[in-house]
Coordinates of C-alpha atoms and ligand atoms in Angstrom, one line a residue:
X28 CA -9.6 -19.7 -16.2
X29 CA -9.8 -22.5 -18.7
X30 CA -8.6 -21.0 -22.6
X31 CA -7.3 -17.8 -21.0
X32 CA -4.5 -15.9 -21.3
X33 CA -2.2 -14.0 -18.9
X34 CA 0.9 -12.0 -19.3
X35 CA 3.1 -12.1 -15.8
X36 CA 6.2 -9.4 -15.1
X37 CA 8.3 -11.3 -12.3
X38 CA 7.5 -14.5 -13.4
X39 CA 11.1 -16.1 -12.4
X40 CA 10.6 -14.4 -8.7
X41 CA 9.5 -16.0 -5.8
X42 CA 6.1 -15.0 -5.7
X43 CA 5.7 -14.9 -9.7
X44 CA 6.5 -18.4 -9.9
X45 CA 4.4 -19.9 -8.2
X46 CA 1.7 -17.7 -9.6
X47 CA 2.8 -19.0 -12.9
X48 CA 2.5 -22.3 -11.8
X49 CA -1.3 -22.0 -10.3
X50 CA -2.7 -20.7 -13.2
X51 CA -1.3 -23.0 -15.5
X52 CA -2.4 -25.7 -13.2
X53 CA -5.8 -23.9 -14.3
X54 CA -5.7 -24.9 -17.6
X55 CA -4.8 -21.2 -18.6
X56 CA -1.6 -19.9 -21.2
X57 CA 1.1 -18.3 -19.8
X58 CA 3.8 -15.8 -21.2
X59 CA 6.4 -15.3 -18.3
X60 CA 8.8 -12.3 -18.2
X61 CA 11.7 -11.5 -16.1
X62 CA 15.2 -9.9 -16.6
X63 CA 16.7 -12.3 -13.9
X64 CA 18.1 -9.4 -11.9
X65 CA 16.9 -10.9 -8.9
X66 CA 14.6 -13.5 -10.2
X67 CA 16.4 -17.2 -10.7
X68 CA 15.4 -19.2 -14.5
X69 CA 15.8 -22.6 -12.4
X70 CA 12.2 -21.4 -10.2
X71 CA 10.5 -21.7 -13.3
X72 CA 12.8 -24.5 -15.2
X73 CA 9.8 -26.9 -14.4
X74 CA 7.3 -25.2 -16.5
X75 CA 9.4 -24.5 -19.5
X76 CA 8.5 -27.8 -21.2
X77 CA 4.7 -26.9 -21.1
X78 CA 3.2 -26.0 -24.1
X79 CA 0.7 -23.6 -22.4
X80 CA 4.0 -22.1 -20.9
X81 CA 6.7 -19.5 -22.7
X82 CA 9.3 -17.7 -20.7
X83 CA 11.1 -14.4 -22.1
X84 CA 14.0 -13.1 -20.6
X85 CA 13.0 -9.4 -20.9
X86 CA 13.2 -6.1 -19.0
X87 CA 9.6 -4.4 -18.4
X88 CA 11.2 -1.0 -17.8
X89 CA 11.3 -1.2 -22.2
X90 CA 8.8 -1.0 -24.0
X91 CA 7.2 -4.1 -23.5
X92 CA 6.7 -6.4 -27.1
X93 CA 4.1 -9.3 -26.1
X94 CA 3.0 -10.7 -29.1
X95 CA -1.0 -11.6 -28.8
X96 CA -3.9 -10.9 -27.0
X97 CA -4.1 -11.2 -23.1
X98 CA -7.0 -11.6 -20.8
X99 CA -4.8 -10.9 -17.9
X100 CA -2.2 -8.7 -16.7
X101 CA 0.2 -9.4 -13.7
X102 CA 2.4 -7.2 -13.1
X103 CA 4.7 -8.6 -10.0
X104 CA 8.6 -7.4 -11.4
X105 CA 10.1 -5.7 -8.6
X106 CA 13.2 -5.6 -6.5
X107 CA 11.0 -6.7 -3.2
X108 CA 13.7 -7.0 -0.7
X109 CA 16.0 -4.3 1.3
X110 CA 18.7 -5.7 0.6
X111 CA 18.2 -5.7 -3.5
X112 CA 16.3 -2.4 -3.5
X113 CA 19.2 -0.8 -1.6
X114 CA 21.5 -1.7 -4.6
X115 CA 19.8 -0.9 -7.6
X116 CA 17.3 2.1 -6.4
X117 CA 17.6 3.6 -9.8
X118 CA 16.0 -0.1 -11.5
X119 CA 13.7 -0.4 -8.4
X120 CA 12.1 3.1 -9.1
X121 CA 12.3 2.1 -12.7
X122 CA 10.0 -1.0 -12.3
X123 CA 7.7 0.7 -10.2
X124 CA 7.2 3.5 -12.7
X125 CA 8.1 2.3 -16.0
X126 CA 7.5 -0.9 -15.9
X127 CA 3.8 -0.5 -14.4
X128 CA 3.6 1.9 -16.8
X129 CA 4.2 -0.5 -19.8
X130 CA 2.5 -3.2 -18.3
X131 CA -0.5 -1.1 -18.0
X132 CA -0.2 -0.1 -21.7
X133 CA -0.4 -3.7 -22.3
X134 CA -3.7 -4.2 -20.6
X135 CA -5.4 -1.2 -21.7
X136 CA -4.4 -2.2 -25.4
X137 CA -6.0 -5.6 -24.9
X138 CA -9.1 -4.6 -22.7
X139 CA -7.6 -7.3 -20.2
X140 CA -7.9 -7.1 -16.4
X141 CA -4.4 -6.2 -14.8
X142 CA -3.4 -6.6 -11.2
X143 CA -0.1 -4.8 -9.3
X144 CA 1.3 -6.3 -6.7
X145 CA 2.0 -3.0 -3.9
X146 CA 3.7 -3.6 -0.5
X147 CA 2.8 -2.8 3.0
X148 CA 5.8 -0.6 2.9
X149 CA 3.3 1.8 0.9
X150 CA 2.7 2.5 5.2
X151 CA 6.2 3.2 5.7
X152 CA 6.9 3.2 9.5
X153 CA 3.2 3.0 10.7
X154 CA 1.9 4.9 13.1
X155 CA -1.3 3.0 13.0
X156 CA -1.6 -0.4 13.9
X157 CA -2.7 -3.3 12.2
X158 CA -2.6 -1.5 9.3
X159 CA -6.0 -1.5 7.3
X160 CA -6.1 -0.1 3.7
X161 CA -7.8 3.6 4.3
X162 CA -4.3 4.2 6.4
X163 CA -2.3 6.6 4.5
X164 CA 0.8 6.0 6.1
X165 CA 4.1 7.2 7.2
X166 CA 6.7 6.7 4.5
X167 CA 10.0 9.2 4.1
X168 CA 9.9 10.5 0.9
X169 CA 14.1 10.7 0.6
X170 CA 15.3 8.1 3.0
X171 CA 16.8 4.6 1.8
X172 CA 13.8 2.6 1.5
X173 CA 12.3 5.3 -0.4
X174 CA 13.0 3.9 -3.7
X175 CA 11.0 0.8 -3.1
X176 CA 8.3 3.0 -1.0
X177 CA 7.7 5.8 -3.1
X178 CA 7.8 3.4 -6.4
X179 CA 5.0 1.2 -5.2
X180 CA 3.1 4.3 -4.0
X181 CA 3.6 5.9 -7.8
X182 CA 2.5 2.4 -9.5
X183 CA -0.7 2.6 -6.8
X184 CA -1.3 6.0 -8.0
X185 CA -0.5 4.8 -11.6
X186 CA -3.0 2.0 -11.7
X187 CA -5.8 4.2 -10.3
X188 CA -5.1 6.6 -13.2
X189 CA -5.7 3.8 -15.6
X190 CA -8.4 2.5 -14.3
X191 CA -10.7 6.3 -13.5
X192 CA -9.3 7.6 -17.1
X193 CA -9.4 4.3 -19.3
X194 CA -11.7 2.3 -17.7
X195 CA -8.6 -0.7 -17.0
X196 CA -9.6 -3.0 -14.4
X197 CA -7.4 -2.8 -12.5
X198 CA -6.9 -4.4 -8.6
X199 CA -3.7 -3.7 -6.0
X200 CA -2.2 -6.2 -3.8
X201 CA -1.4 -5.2 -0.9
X202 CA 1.1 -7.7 0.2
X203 CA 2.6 -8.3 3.4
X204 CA 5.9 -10.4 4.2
X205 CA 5.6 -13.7 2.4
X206 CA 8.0 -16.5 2.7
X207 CA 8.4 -20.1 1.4
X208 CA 9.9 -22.2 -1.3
X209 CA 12.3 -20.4 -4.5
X210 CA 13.2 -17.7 -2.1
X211 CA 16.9 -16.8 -2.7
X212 CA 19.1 -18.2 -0.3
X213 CA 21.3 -14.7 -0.8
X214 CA 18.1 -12.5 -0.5
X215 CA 18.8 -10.9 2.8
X216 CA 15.5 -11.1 4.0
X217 CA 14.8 -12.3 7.4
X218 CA 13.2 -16.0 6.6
X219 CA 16.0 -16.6 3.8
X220 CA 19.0 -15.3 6.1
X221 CA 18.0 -16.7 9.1
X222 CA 17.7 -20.5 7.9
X223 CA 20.6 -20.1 5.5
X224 CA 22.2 -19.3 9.0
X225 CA 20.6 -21.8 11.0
X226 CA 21.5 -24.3 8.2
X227 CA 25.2 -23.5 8.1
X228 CA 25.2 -23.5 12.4
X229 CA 26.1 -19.9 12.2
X230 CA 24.6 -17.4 14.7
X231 CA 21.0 -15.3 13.6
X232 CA 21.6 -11.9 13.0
X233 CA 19.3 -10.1 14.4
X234 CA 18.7 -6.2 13.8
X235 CA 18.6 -3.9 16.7
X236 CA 17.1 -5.5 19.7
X237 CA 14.7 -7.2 17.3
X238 CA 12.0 -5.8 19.2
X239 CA 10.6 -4.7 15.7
X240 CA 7.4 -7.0 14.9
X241 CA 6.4 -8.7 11.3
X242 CA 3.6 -11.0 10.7
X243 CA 4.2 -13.7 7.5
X244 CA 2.3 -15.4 5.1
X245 CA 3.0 -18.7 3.6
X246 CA 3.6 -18.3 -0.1
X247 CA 0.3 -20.7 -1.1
X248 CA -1.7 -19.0 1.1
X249 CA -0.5 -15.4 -1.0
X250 CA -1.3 -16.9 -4.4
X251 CA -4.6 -17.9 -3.4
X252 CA -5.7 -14.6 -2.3
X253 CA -3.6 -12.8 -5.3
X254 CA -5.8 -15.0 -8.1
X255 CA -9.4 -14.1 -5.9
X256 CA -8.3 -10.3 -6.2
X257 CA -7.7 -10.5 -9.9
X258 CA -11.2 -11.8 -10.6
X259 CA -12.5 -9.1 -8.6
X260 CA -14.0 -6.0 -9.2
X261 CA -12.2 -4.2 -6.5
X262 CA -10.0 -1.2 -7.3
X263 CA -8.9 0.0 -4.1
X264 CA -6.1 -1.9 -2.6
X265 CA -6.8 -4.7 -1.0
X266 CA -4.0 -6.1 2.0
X267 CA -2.8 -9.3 1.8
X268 CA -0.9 -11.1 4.8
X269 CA -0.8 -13.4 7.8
X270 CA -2.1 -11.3 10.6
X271 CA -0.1 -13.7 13.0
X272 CA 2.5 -10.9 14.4
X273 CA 5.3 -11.7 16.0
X274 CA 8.9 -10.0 17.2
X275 CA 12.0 -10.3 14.7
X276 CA 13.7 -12.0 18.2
X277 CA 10.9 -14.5 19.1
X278 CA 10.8 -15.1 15.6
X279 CA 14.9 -16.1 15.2
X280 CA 14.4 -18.4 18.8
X281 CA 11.2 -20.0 16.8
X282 CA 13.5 -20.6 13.9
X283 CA 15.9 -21.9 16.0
X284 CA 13.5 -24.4 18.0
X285 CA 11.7 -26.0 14.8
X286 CA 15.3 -26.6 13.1
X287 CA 16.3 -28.8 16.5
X288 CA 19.4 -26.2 17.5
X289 CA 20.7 -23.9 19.9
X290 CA 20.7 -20.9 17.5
X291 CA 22.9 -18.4 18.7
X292 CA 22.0 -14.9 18.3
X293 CA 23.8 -11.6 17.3
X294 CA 23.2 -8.1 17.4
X295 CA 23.3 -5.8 14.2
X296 CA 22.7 -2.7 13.6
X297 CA 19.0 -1.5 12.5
X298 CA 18.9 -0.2 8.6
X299 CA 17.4 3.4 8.6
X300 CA 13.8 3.5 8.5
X301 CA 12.8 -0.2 9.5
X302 CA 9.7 -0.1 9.9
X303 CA 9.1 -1.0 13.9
X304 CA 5.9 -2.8 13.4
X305 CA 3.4 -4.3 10.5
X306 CA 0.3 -6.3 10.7
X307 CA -2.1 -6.6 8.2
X308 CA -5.7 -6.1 9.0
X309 CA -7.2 -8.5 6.8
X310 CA -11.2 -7.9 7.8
X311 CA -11.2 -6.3 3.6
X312 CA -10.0 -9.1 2.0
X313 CA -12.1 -11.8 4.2
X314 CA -15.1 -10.1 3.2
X315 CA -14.5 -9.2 -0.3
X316 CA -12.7 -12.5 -1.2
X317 CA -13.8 -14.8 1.5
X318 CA -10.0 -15.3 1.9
X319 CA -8.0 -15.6 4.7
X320 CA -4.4 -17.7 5.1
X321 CA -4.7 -21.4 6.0
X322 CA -1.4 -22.3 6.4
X323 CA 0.1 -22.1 10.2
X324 CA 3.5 -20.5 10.7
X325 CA 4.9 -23.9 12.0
X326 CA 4.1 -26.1 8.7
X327 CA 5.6 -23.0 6.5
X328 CA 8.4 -23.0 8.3
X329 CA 9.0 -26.6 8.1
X330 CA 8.7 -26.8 3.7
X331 CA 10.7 -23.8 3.6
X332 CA 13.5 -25.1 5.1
X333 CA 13.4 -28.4 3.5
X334 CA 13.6 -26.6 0.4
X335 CA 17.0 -24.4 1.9
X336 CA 18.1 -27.6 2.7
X337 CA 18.0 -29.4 -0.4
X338 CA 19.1 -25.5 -2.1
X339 CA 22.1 -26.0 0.1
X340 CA 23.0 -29.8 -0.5
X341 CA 23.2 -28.7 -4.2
X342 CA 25.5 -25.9 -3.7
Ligands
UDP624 N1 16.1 -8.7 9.8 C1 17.0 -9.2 10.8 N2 18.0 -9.9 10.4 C2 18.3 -10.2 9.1 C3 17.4 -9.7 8.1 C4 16.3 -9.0 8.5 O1 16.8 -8.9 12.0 O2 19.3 -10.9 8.8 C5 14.9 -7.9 10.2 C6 14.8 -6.5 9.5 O3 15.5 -5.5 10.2 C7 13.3 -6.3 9.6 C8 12.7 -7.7 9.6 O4 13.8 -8.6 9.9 O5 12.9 -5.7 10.8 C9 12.2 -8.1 8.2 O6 13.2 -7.8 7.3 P1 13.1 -8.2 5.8 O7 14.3 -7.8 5.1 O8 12.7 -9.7 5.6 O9 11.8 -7.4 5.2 P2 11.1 -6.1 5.5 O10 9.9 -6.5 6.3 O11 12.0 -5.2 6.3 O12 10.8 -5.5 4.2

């Protein structure tokens, strides 16, 4: 990747950060945009001093001005958790539209490869299980997670356009949950609420019976497999996720047991439409990519919450 350069949407995110910061570690240029409405500018403070590294505060969902040539296209802005996506459905829809629409402009313009990163909520509420990528799923077209749902499957539909009418190389991520360090503490999602919980000896909230199963993928592990799928010449999507599945209630007692408490648990209500199981079937990316994740739920665990930790002693 040595001399190239890539253009990333979500680069203050979670995810986008640390994608920022592998392919800098390369030897690659990077030109990192985000509008900080859910990304943080302290996850990428670290990089800003880099020559090879420029950050612009800048909304995709414009027109998007990217001085320069790119070799690469990564489009990861999105509003990627309920509890975000439920408050700004009009943005979320946006980004997933627009903004892959713009980003995709980019690419085309530049003859650069581009890569989307897509959700497993593109299955909805599956009714096959683990889901493998040929599944067309079972999404509700008007219910509250539709904005994220439907978005993602538009910017899949999108990028295939691109690619069969232009000739874009394109590749999707599917990506399952991920966790780790430069999640927001405030995020809502399960890792984030439960040790910001955990942390602050309050009880884990856990929704419905939390009978409802996930499977989660260290956030290393997900950049690894998102870089292999942009050098690829694979345009069908391609899932990405830690096919260890486990219930939302043995995973709040695990959370519990590796943090050294008695973690008591509460009952909340189930949001509409969460989804009551996910796995990934992985068998496409293992062959294709000869990737699979190394990094065992225990060890994740244990450098996410020393980062919550040390997010928390700051506070
Ligand atoms: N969840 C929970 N308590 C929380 C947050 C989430 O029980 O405080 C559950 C949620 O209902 C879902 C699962 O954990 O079944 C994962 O939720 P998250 O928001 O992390 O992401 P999702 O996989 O639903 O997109």
């Amino acid at each position: 990747m040595l001399g190239m350069r890539h253009l990333v949407s979500g680069a203050a995110g979670f995810i986008g950060s640390h994608l920022c910061e592998r392919l800098l570690a390369d030897g690659s240029e990077v030109v990192a945009l985000d509008n900080l409405i859910t990304g943080a500018r302290r996850n990428i403070e670290h990089l800003e001093g880099k020559p090879k590294f420029t950050f612009r505060e800048f909304d995709v969902t414009k027109p998007v001005e990217a001085g320069g040539k790119f070799d690469h296209v990564w489009h990861l802005a999105s509003l990627a958790s309920p509890k975000f996506y439920l408050a700004y459905p009009i943005e979320t829809l946006e980004s997933g539209s627009t903004g892959t629409r713009n980003m995709l402009e980019i690419a085309r313009r530049d003859d650069a490869r581009f890569l989307i990163t897509s959700t497993s909520e593109c299955y909805g509420d599956p009714l096959e299980h683990p889901q493998v990528e040929t599944y067309w799923g079972n999404v509700n077209p008007v219910g509250l997670r539709s904005c994220y749902d439907e978005s993602k499957r538009y910017a899949e539909a999108l990028t295939m356009a691109y690619h069969r009418t232009f000739g874009v190389r394109t590749n999707i991520a599917r990506i399952f949950n991920t966790y780790g360090p430069r999640m927001a503490l405030n995020d809502g999602r399960v890792v984030p609420a439960f040790m910001d919980q955990a942390l602050r000896k309050q009880p884990l909230t856990v929704f419905g019976e939390g009978k409802q199963t996930r499977s989660f993928c260290y956030v290393s592990d997900m950049v690894e497999g998102l870089v292999r799928l942009g050098n690829s010449e694979e345009r069908f999507p391609v899932n990405l996720g830690n096919p260890v599945e486990l219930t939302i209630l043995e995973f709040a007692q695990r959370i519990g047991r590796l943090m050294g408490i008695e973690a008591p648990i509460v009952h909340e209500p189930l949001p509409s439409d969460d989804p009551k199981q996910r796995q990934p079937n992985i068998a496409k990316a293992k062959t294709l990519l000869g990737w699979e994740p190394k990094v065992n739920l225990e060890d994740g665990l244990r450098e996410t919450v020393e980062y919550f930790r040390s997010r928390l002693a700051e506070a």
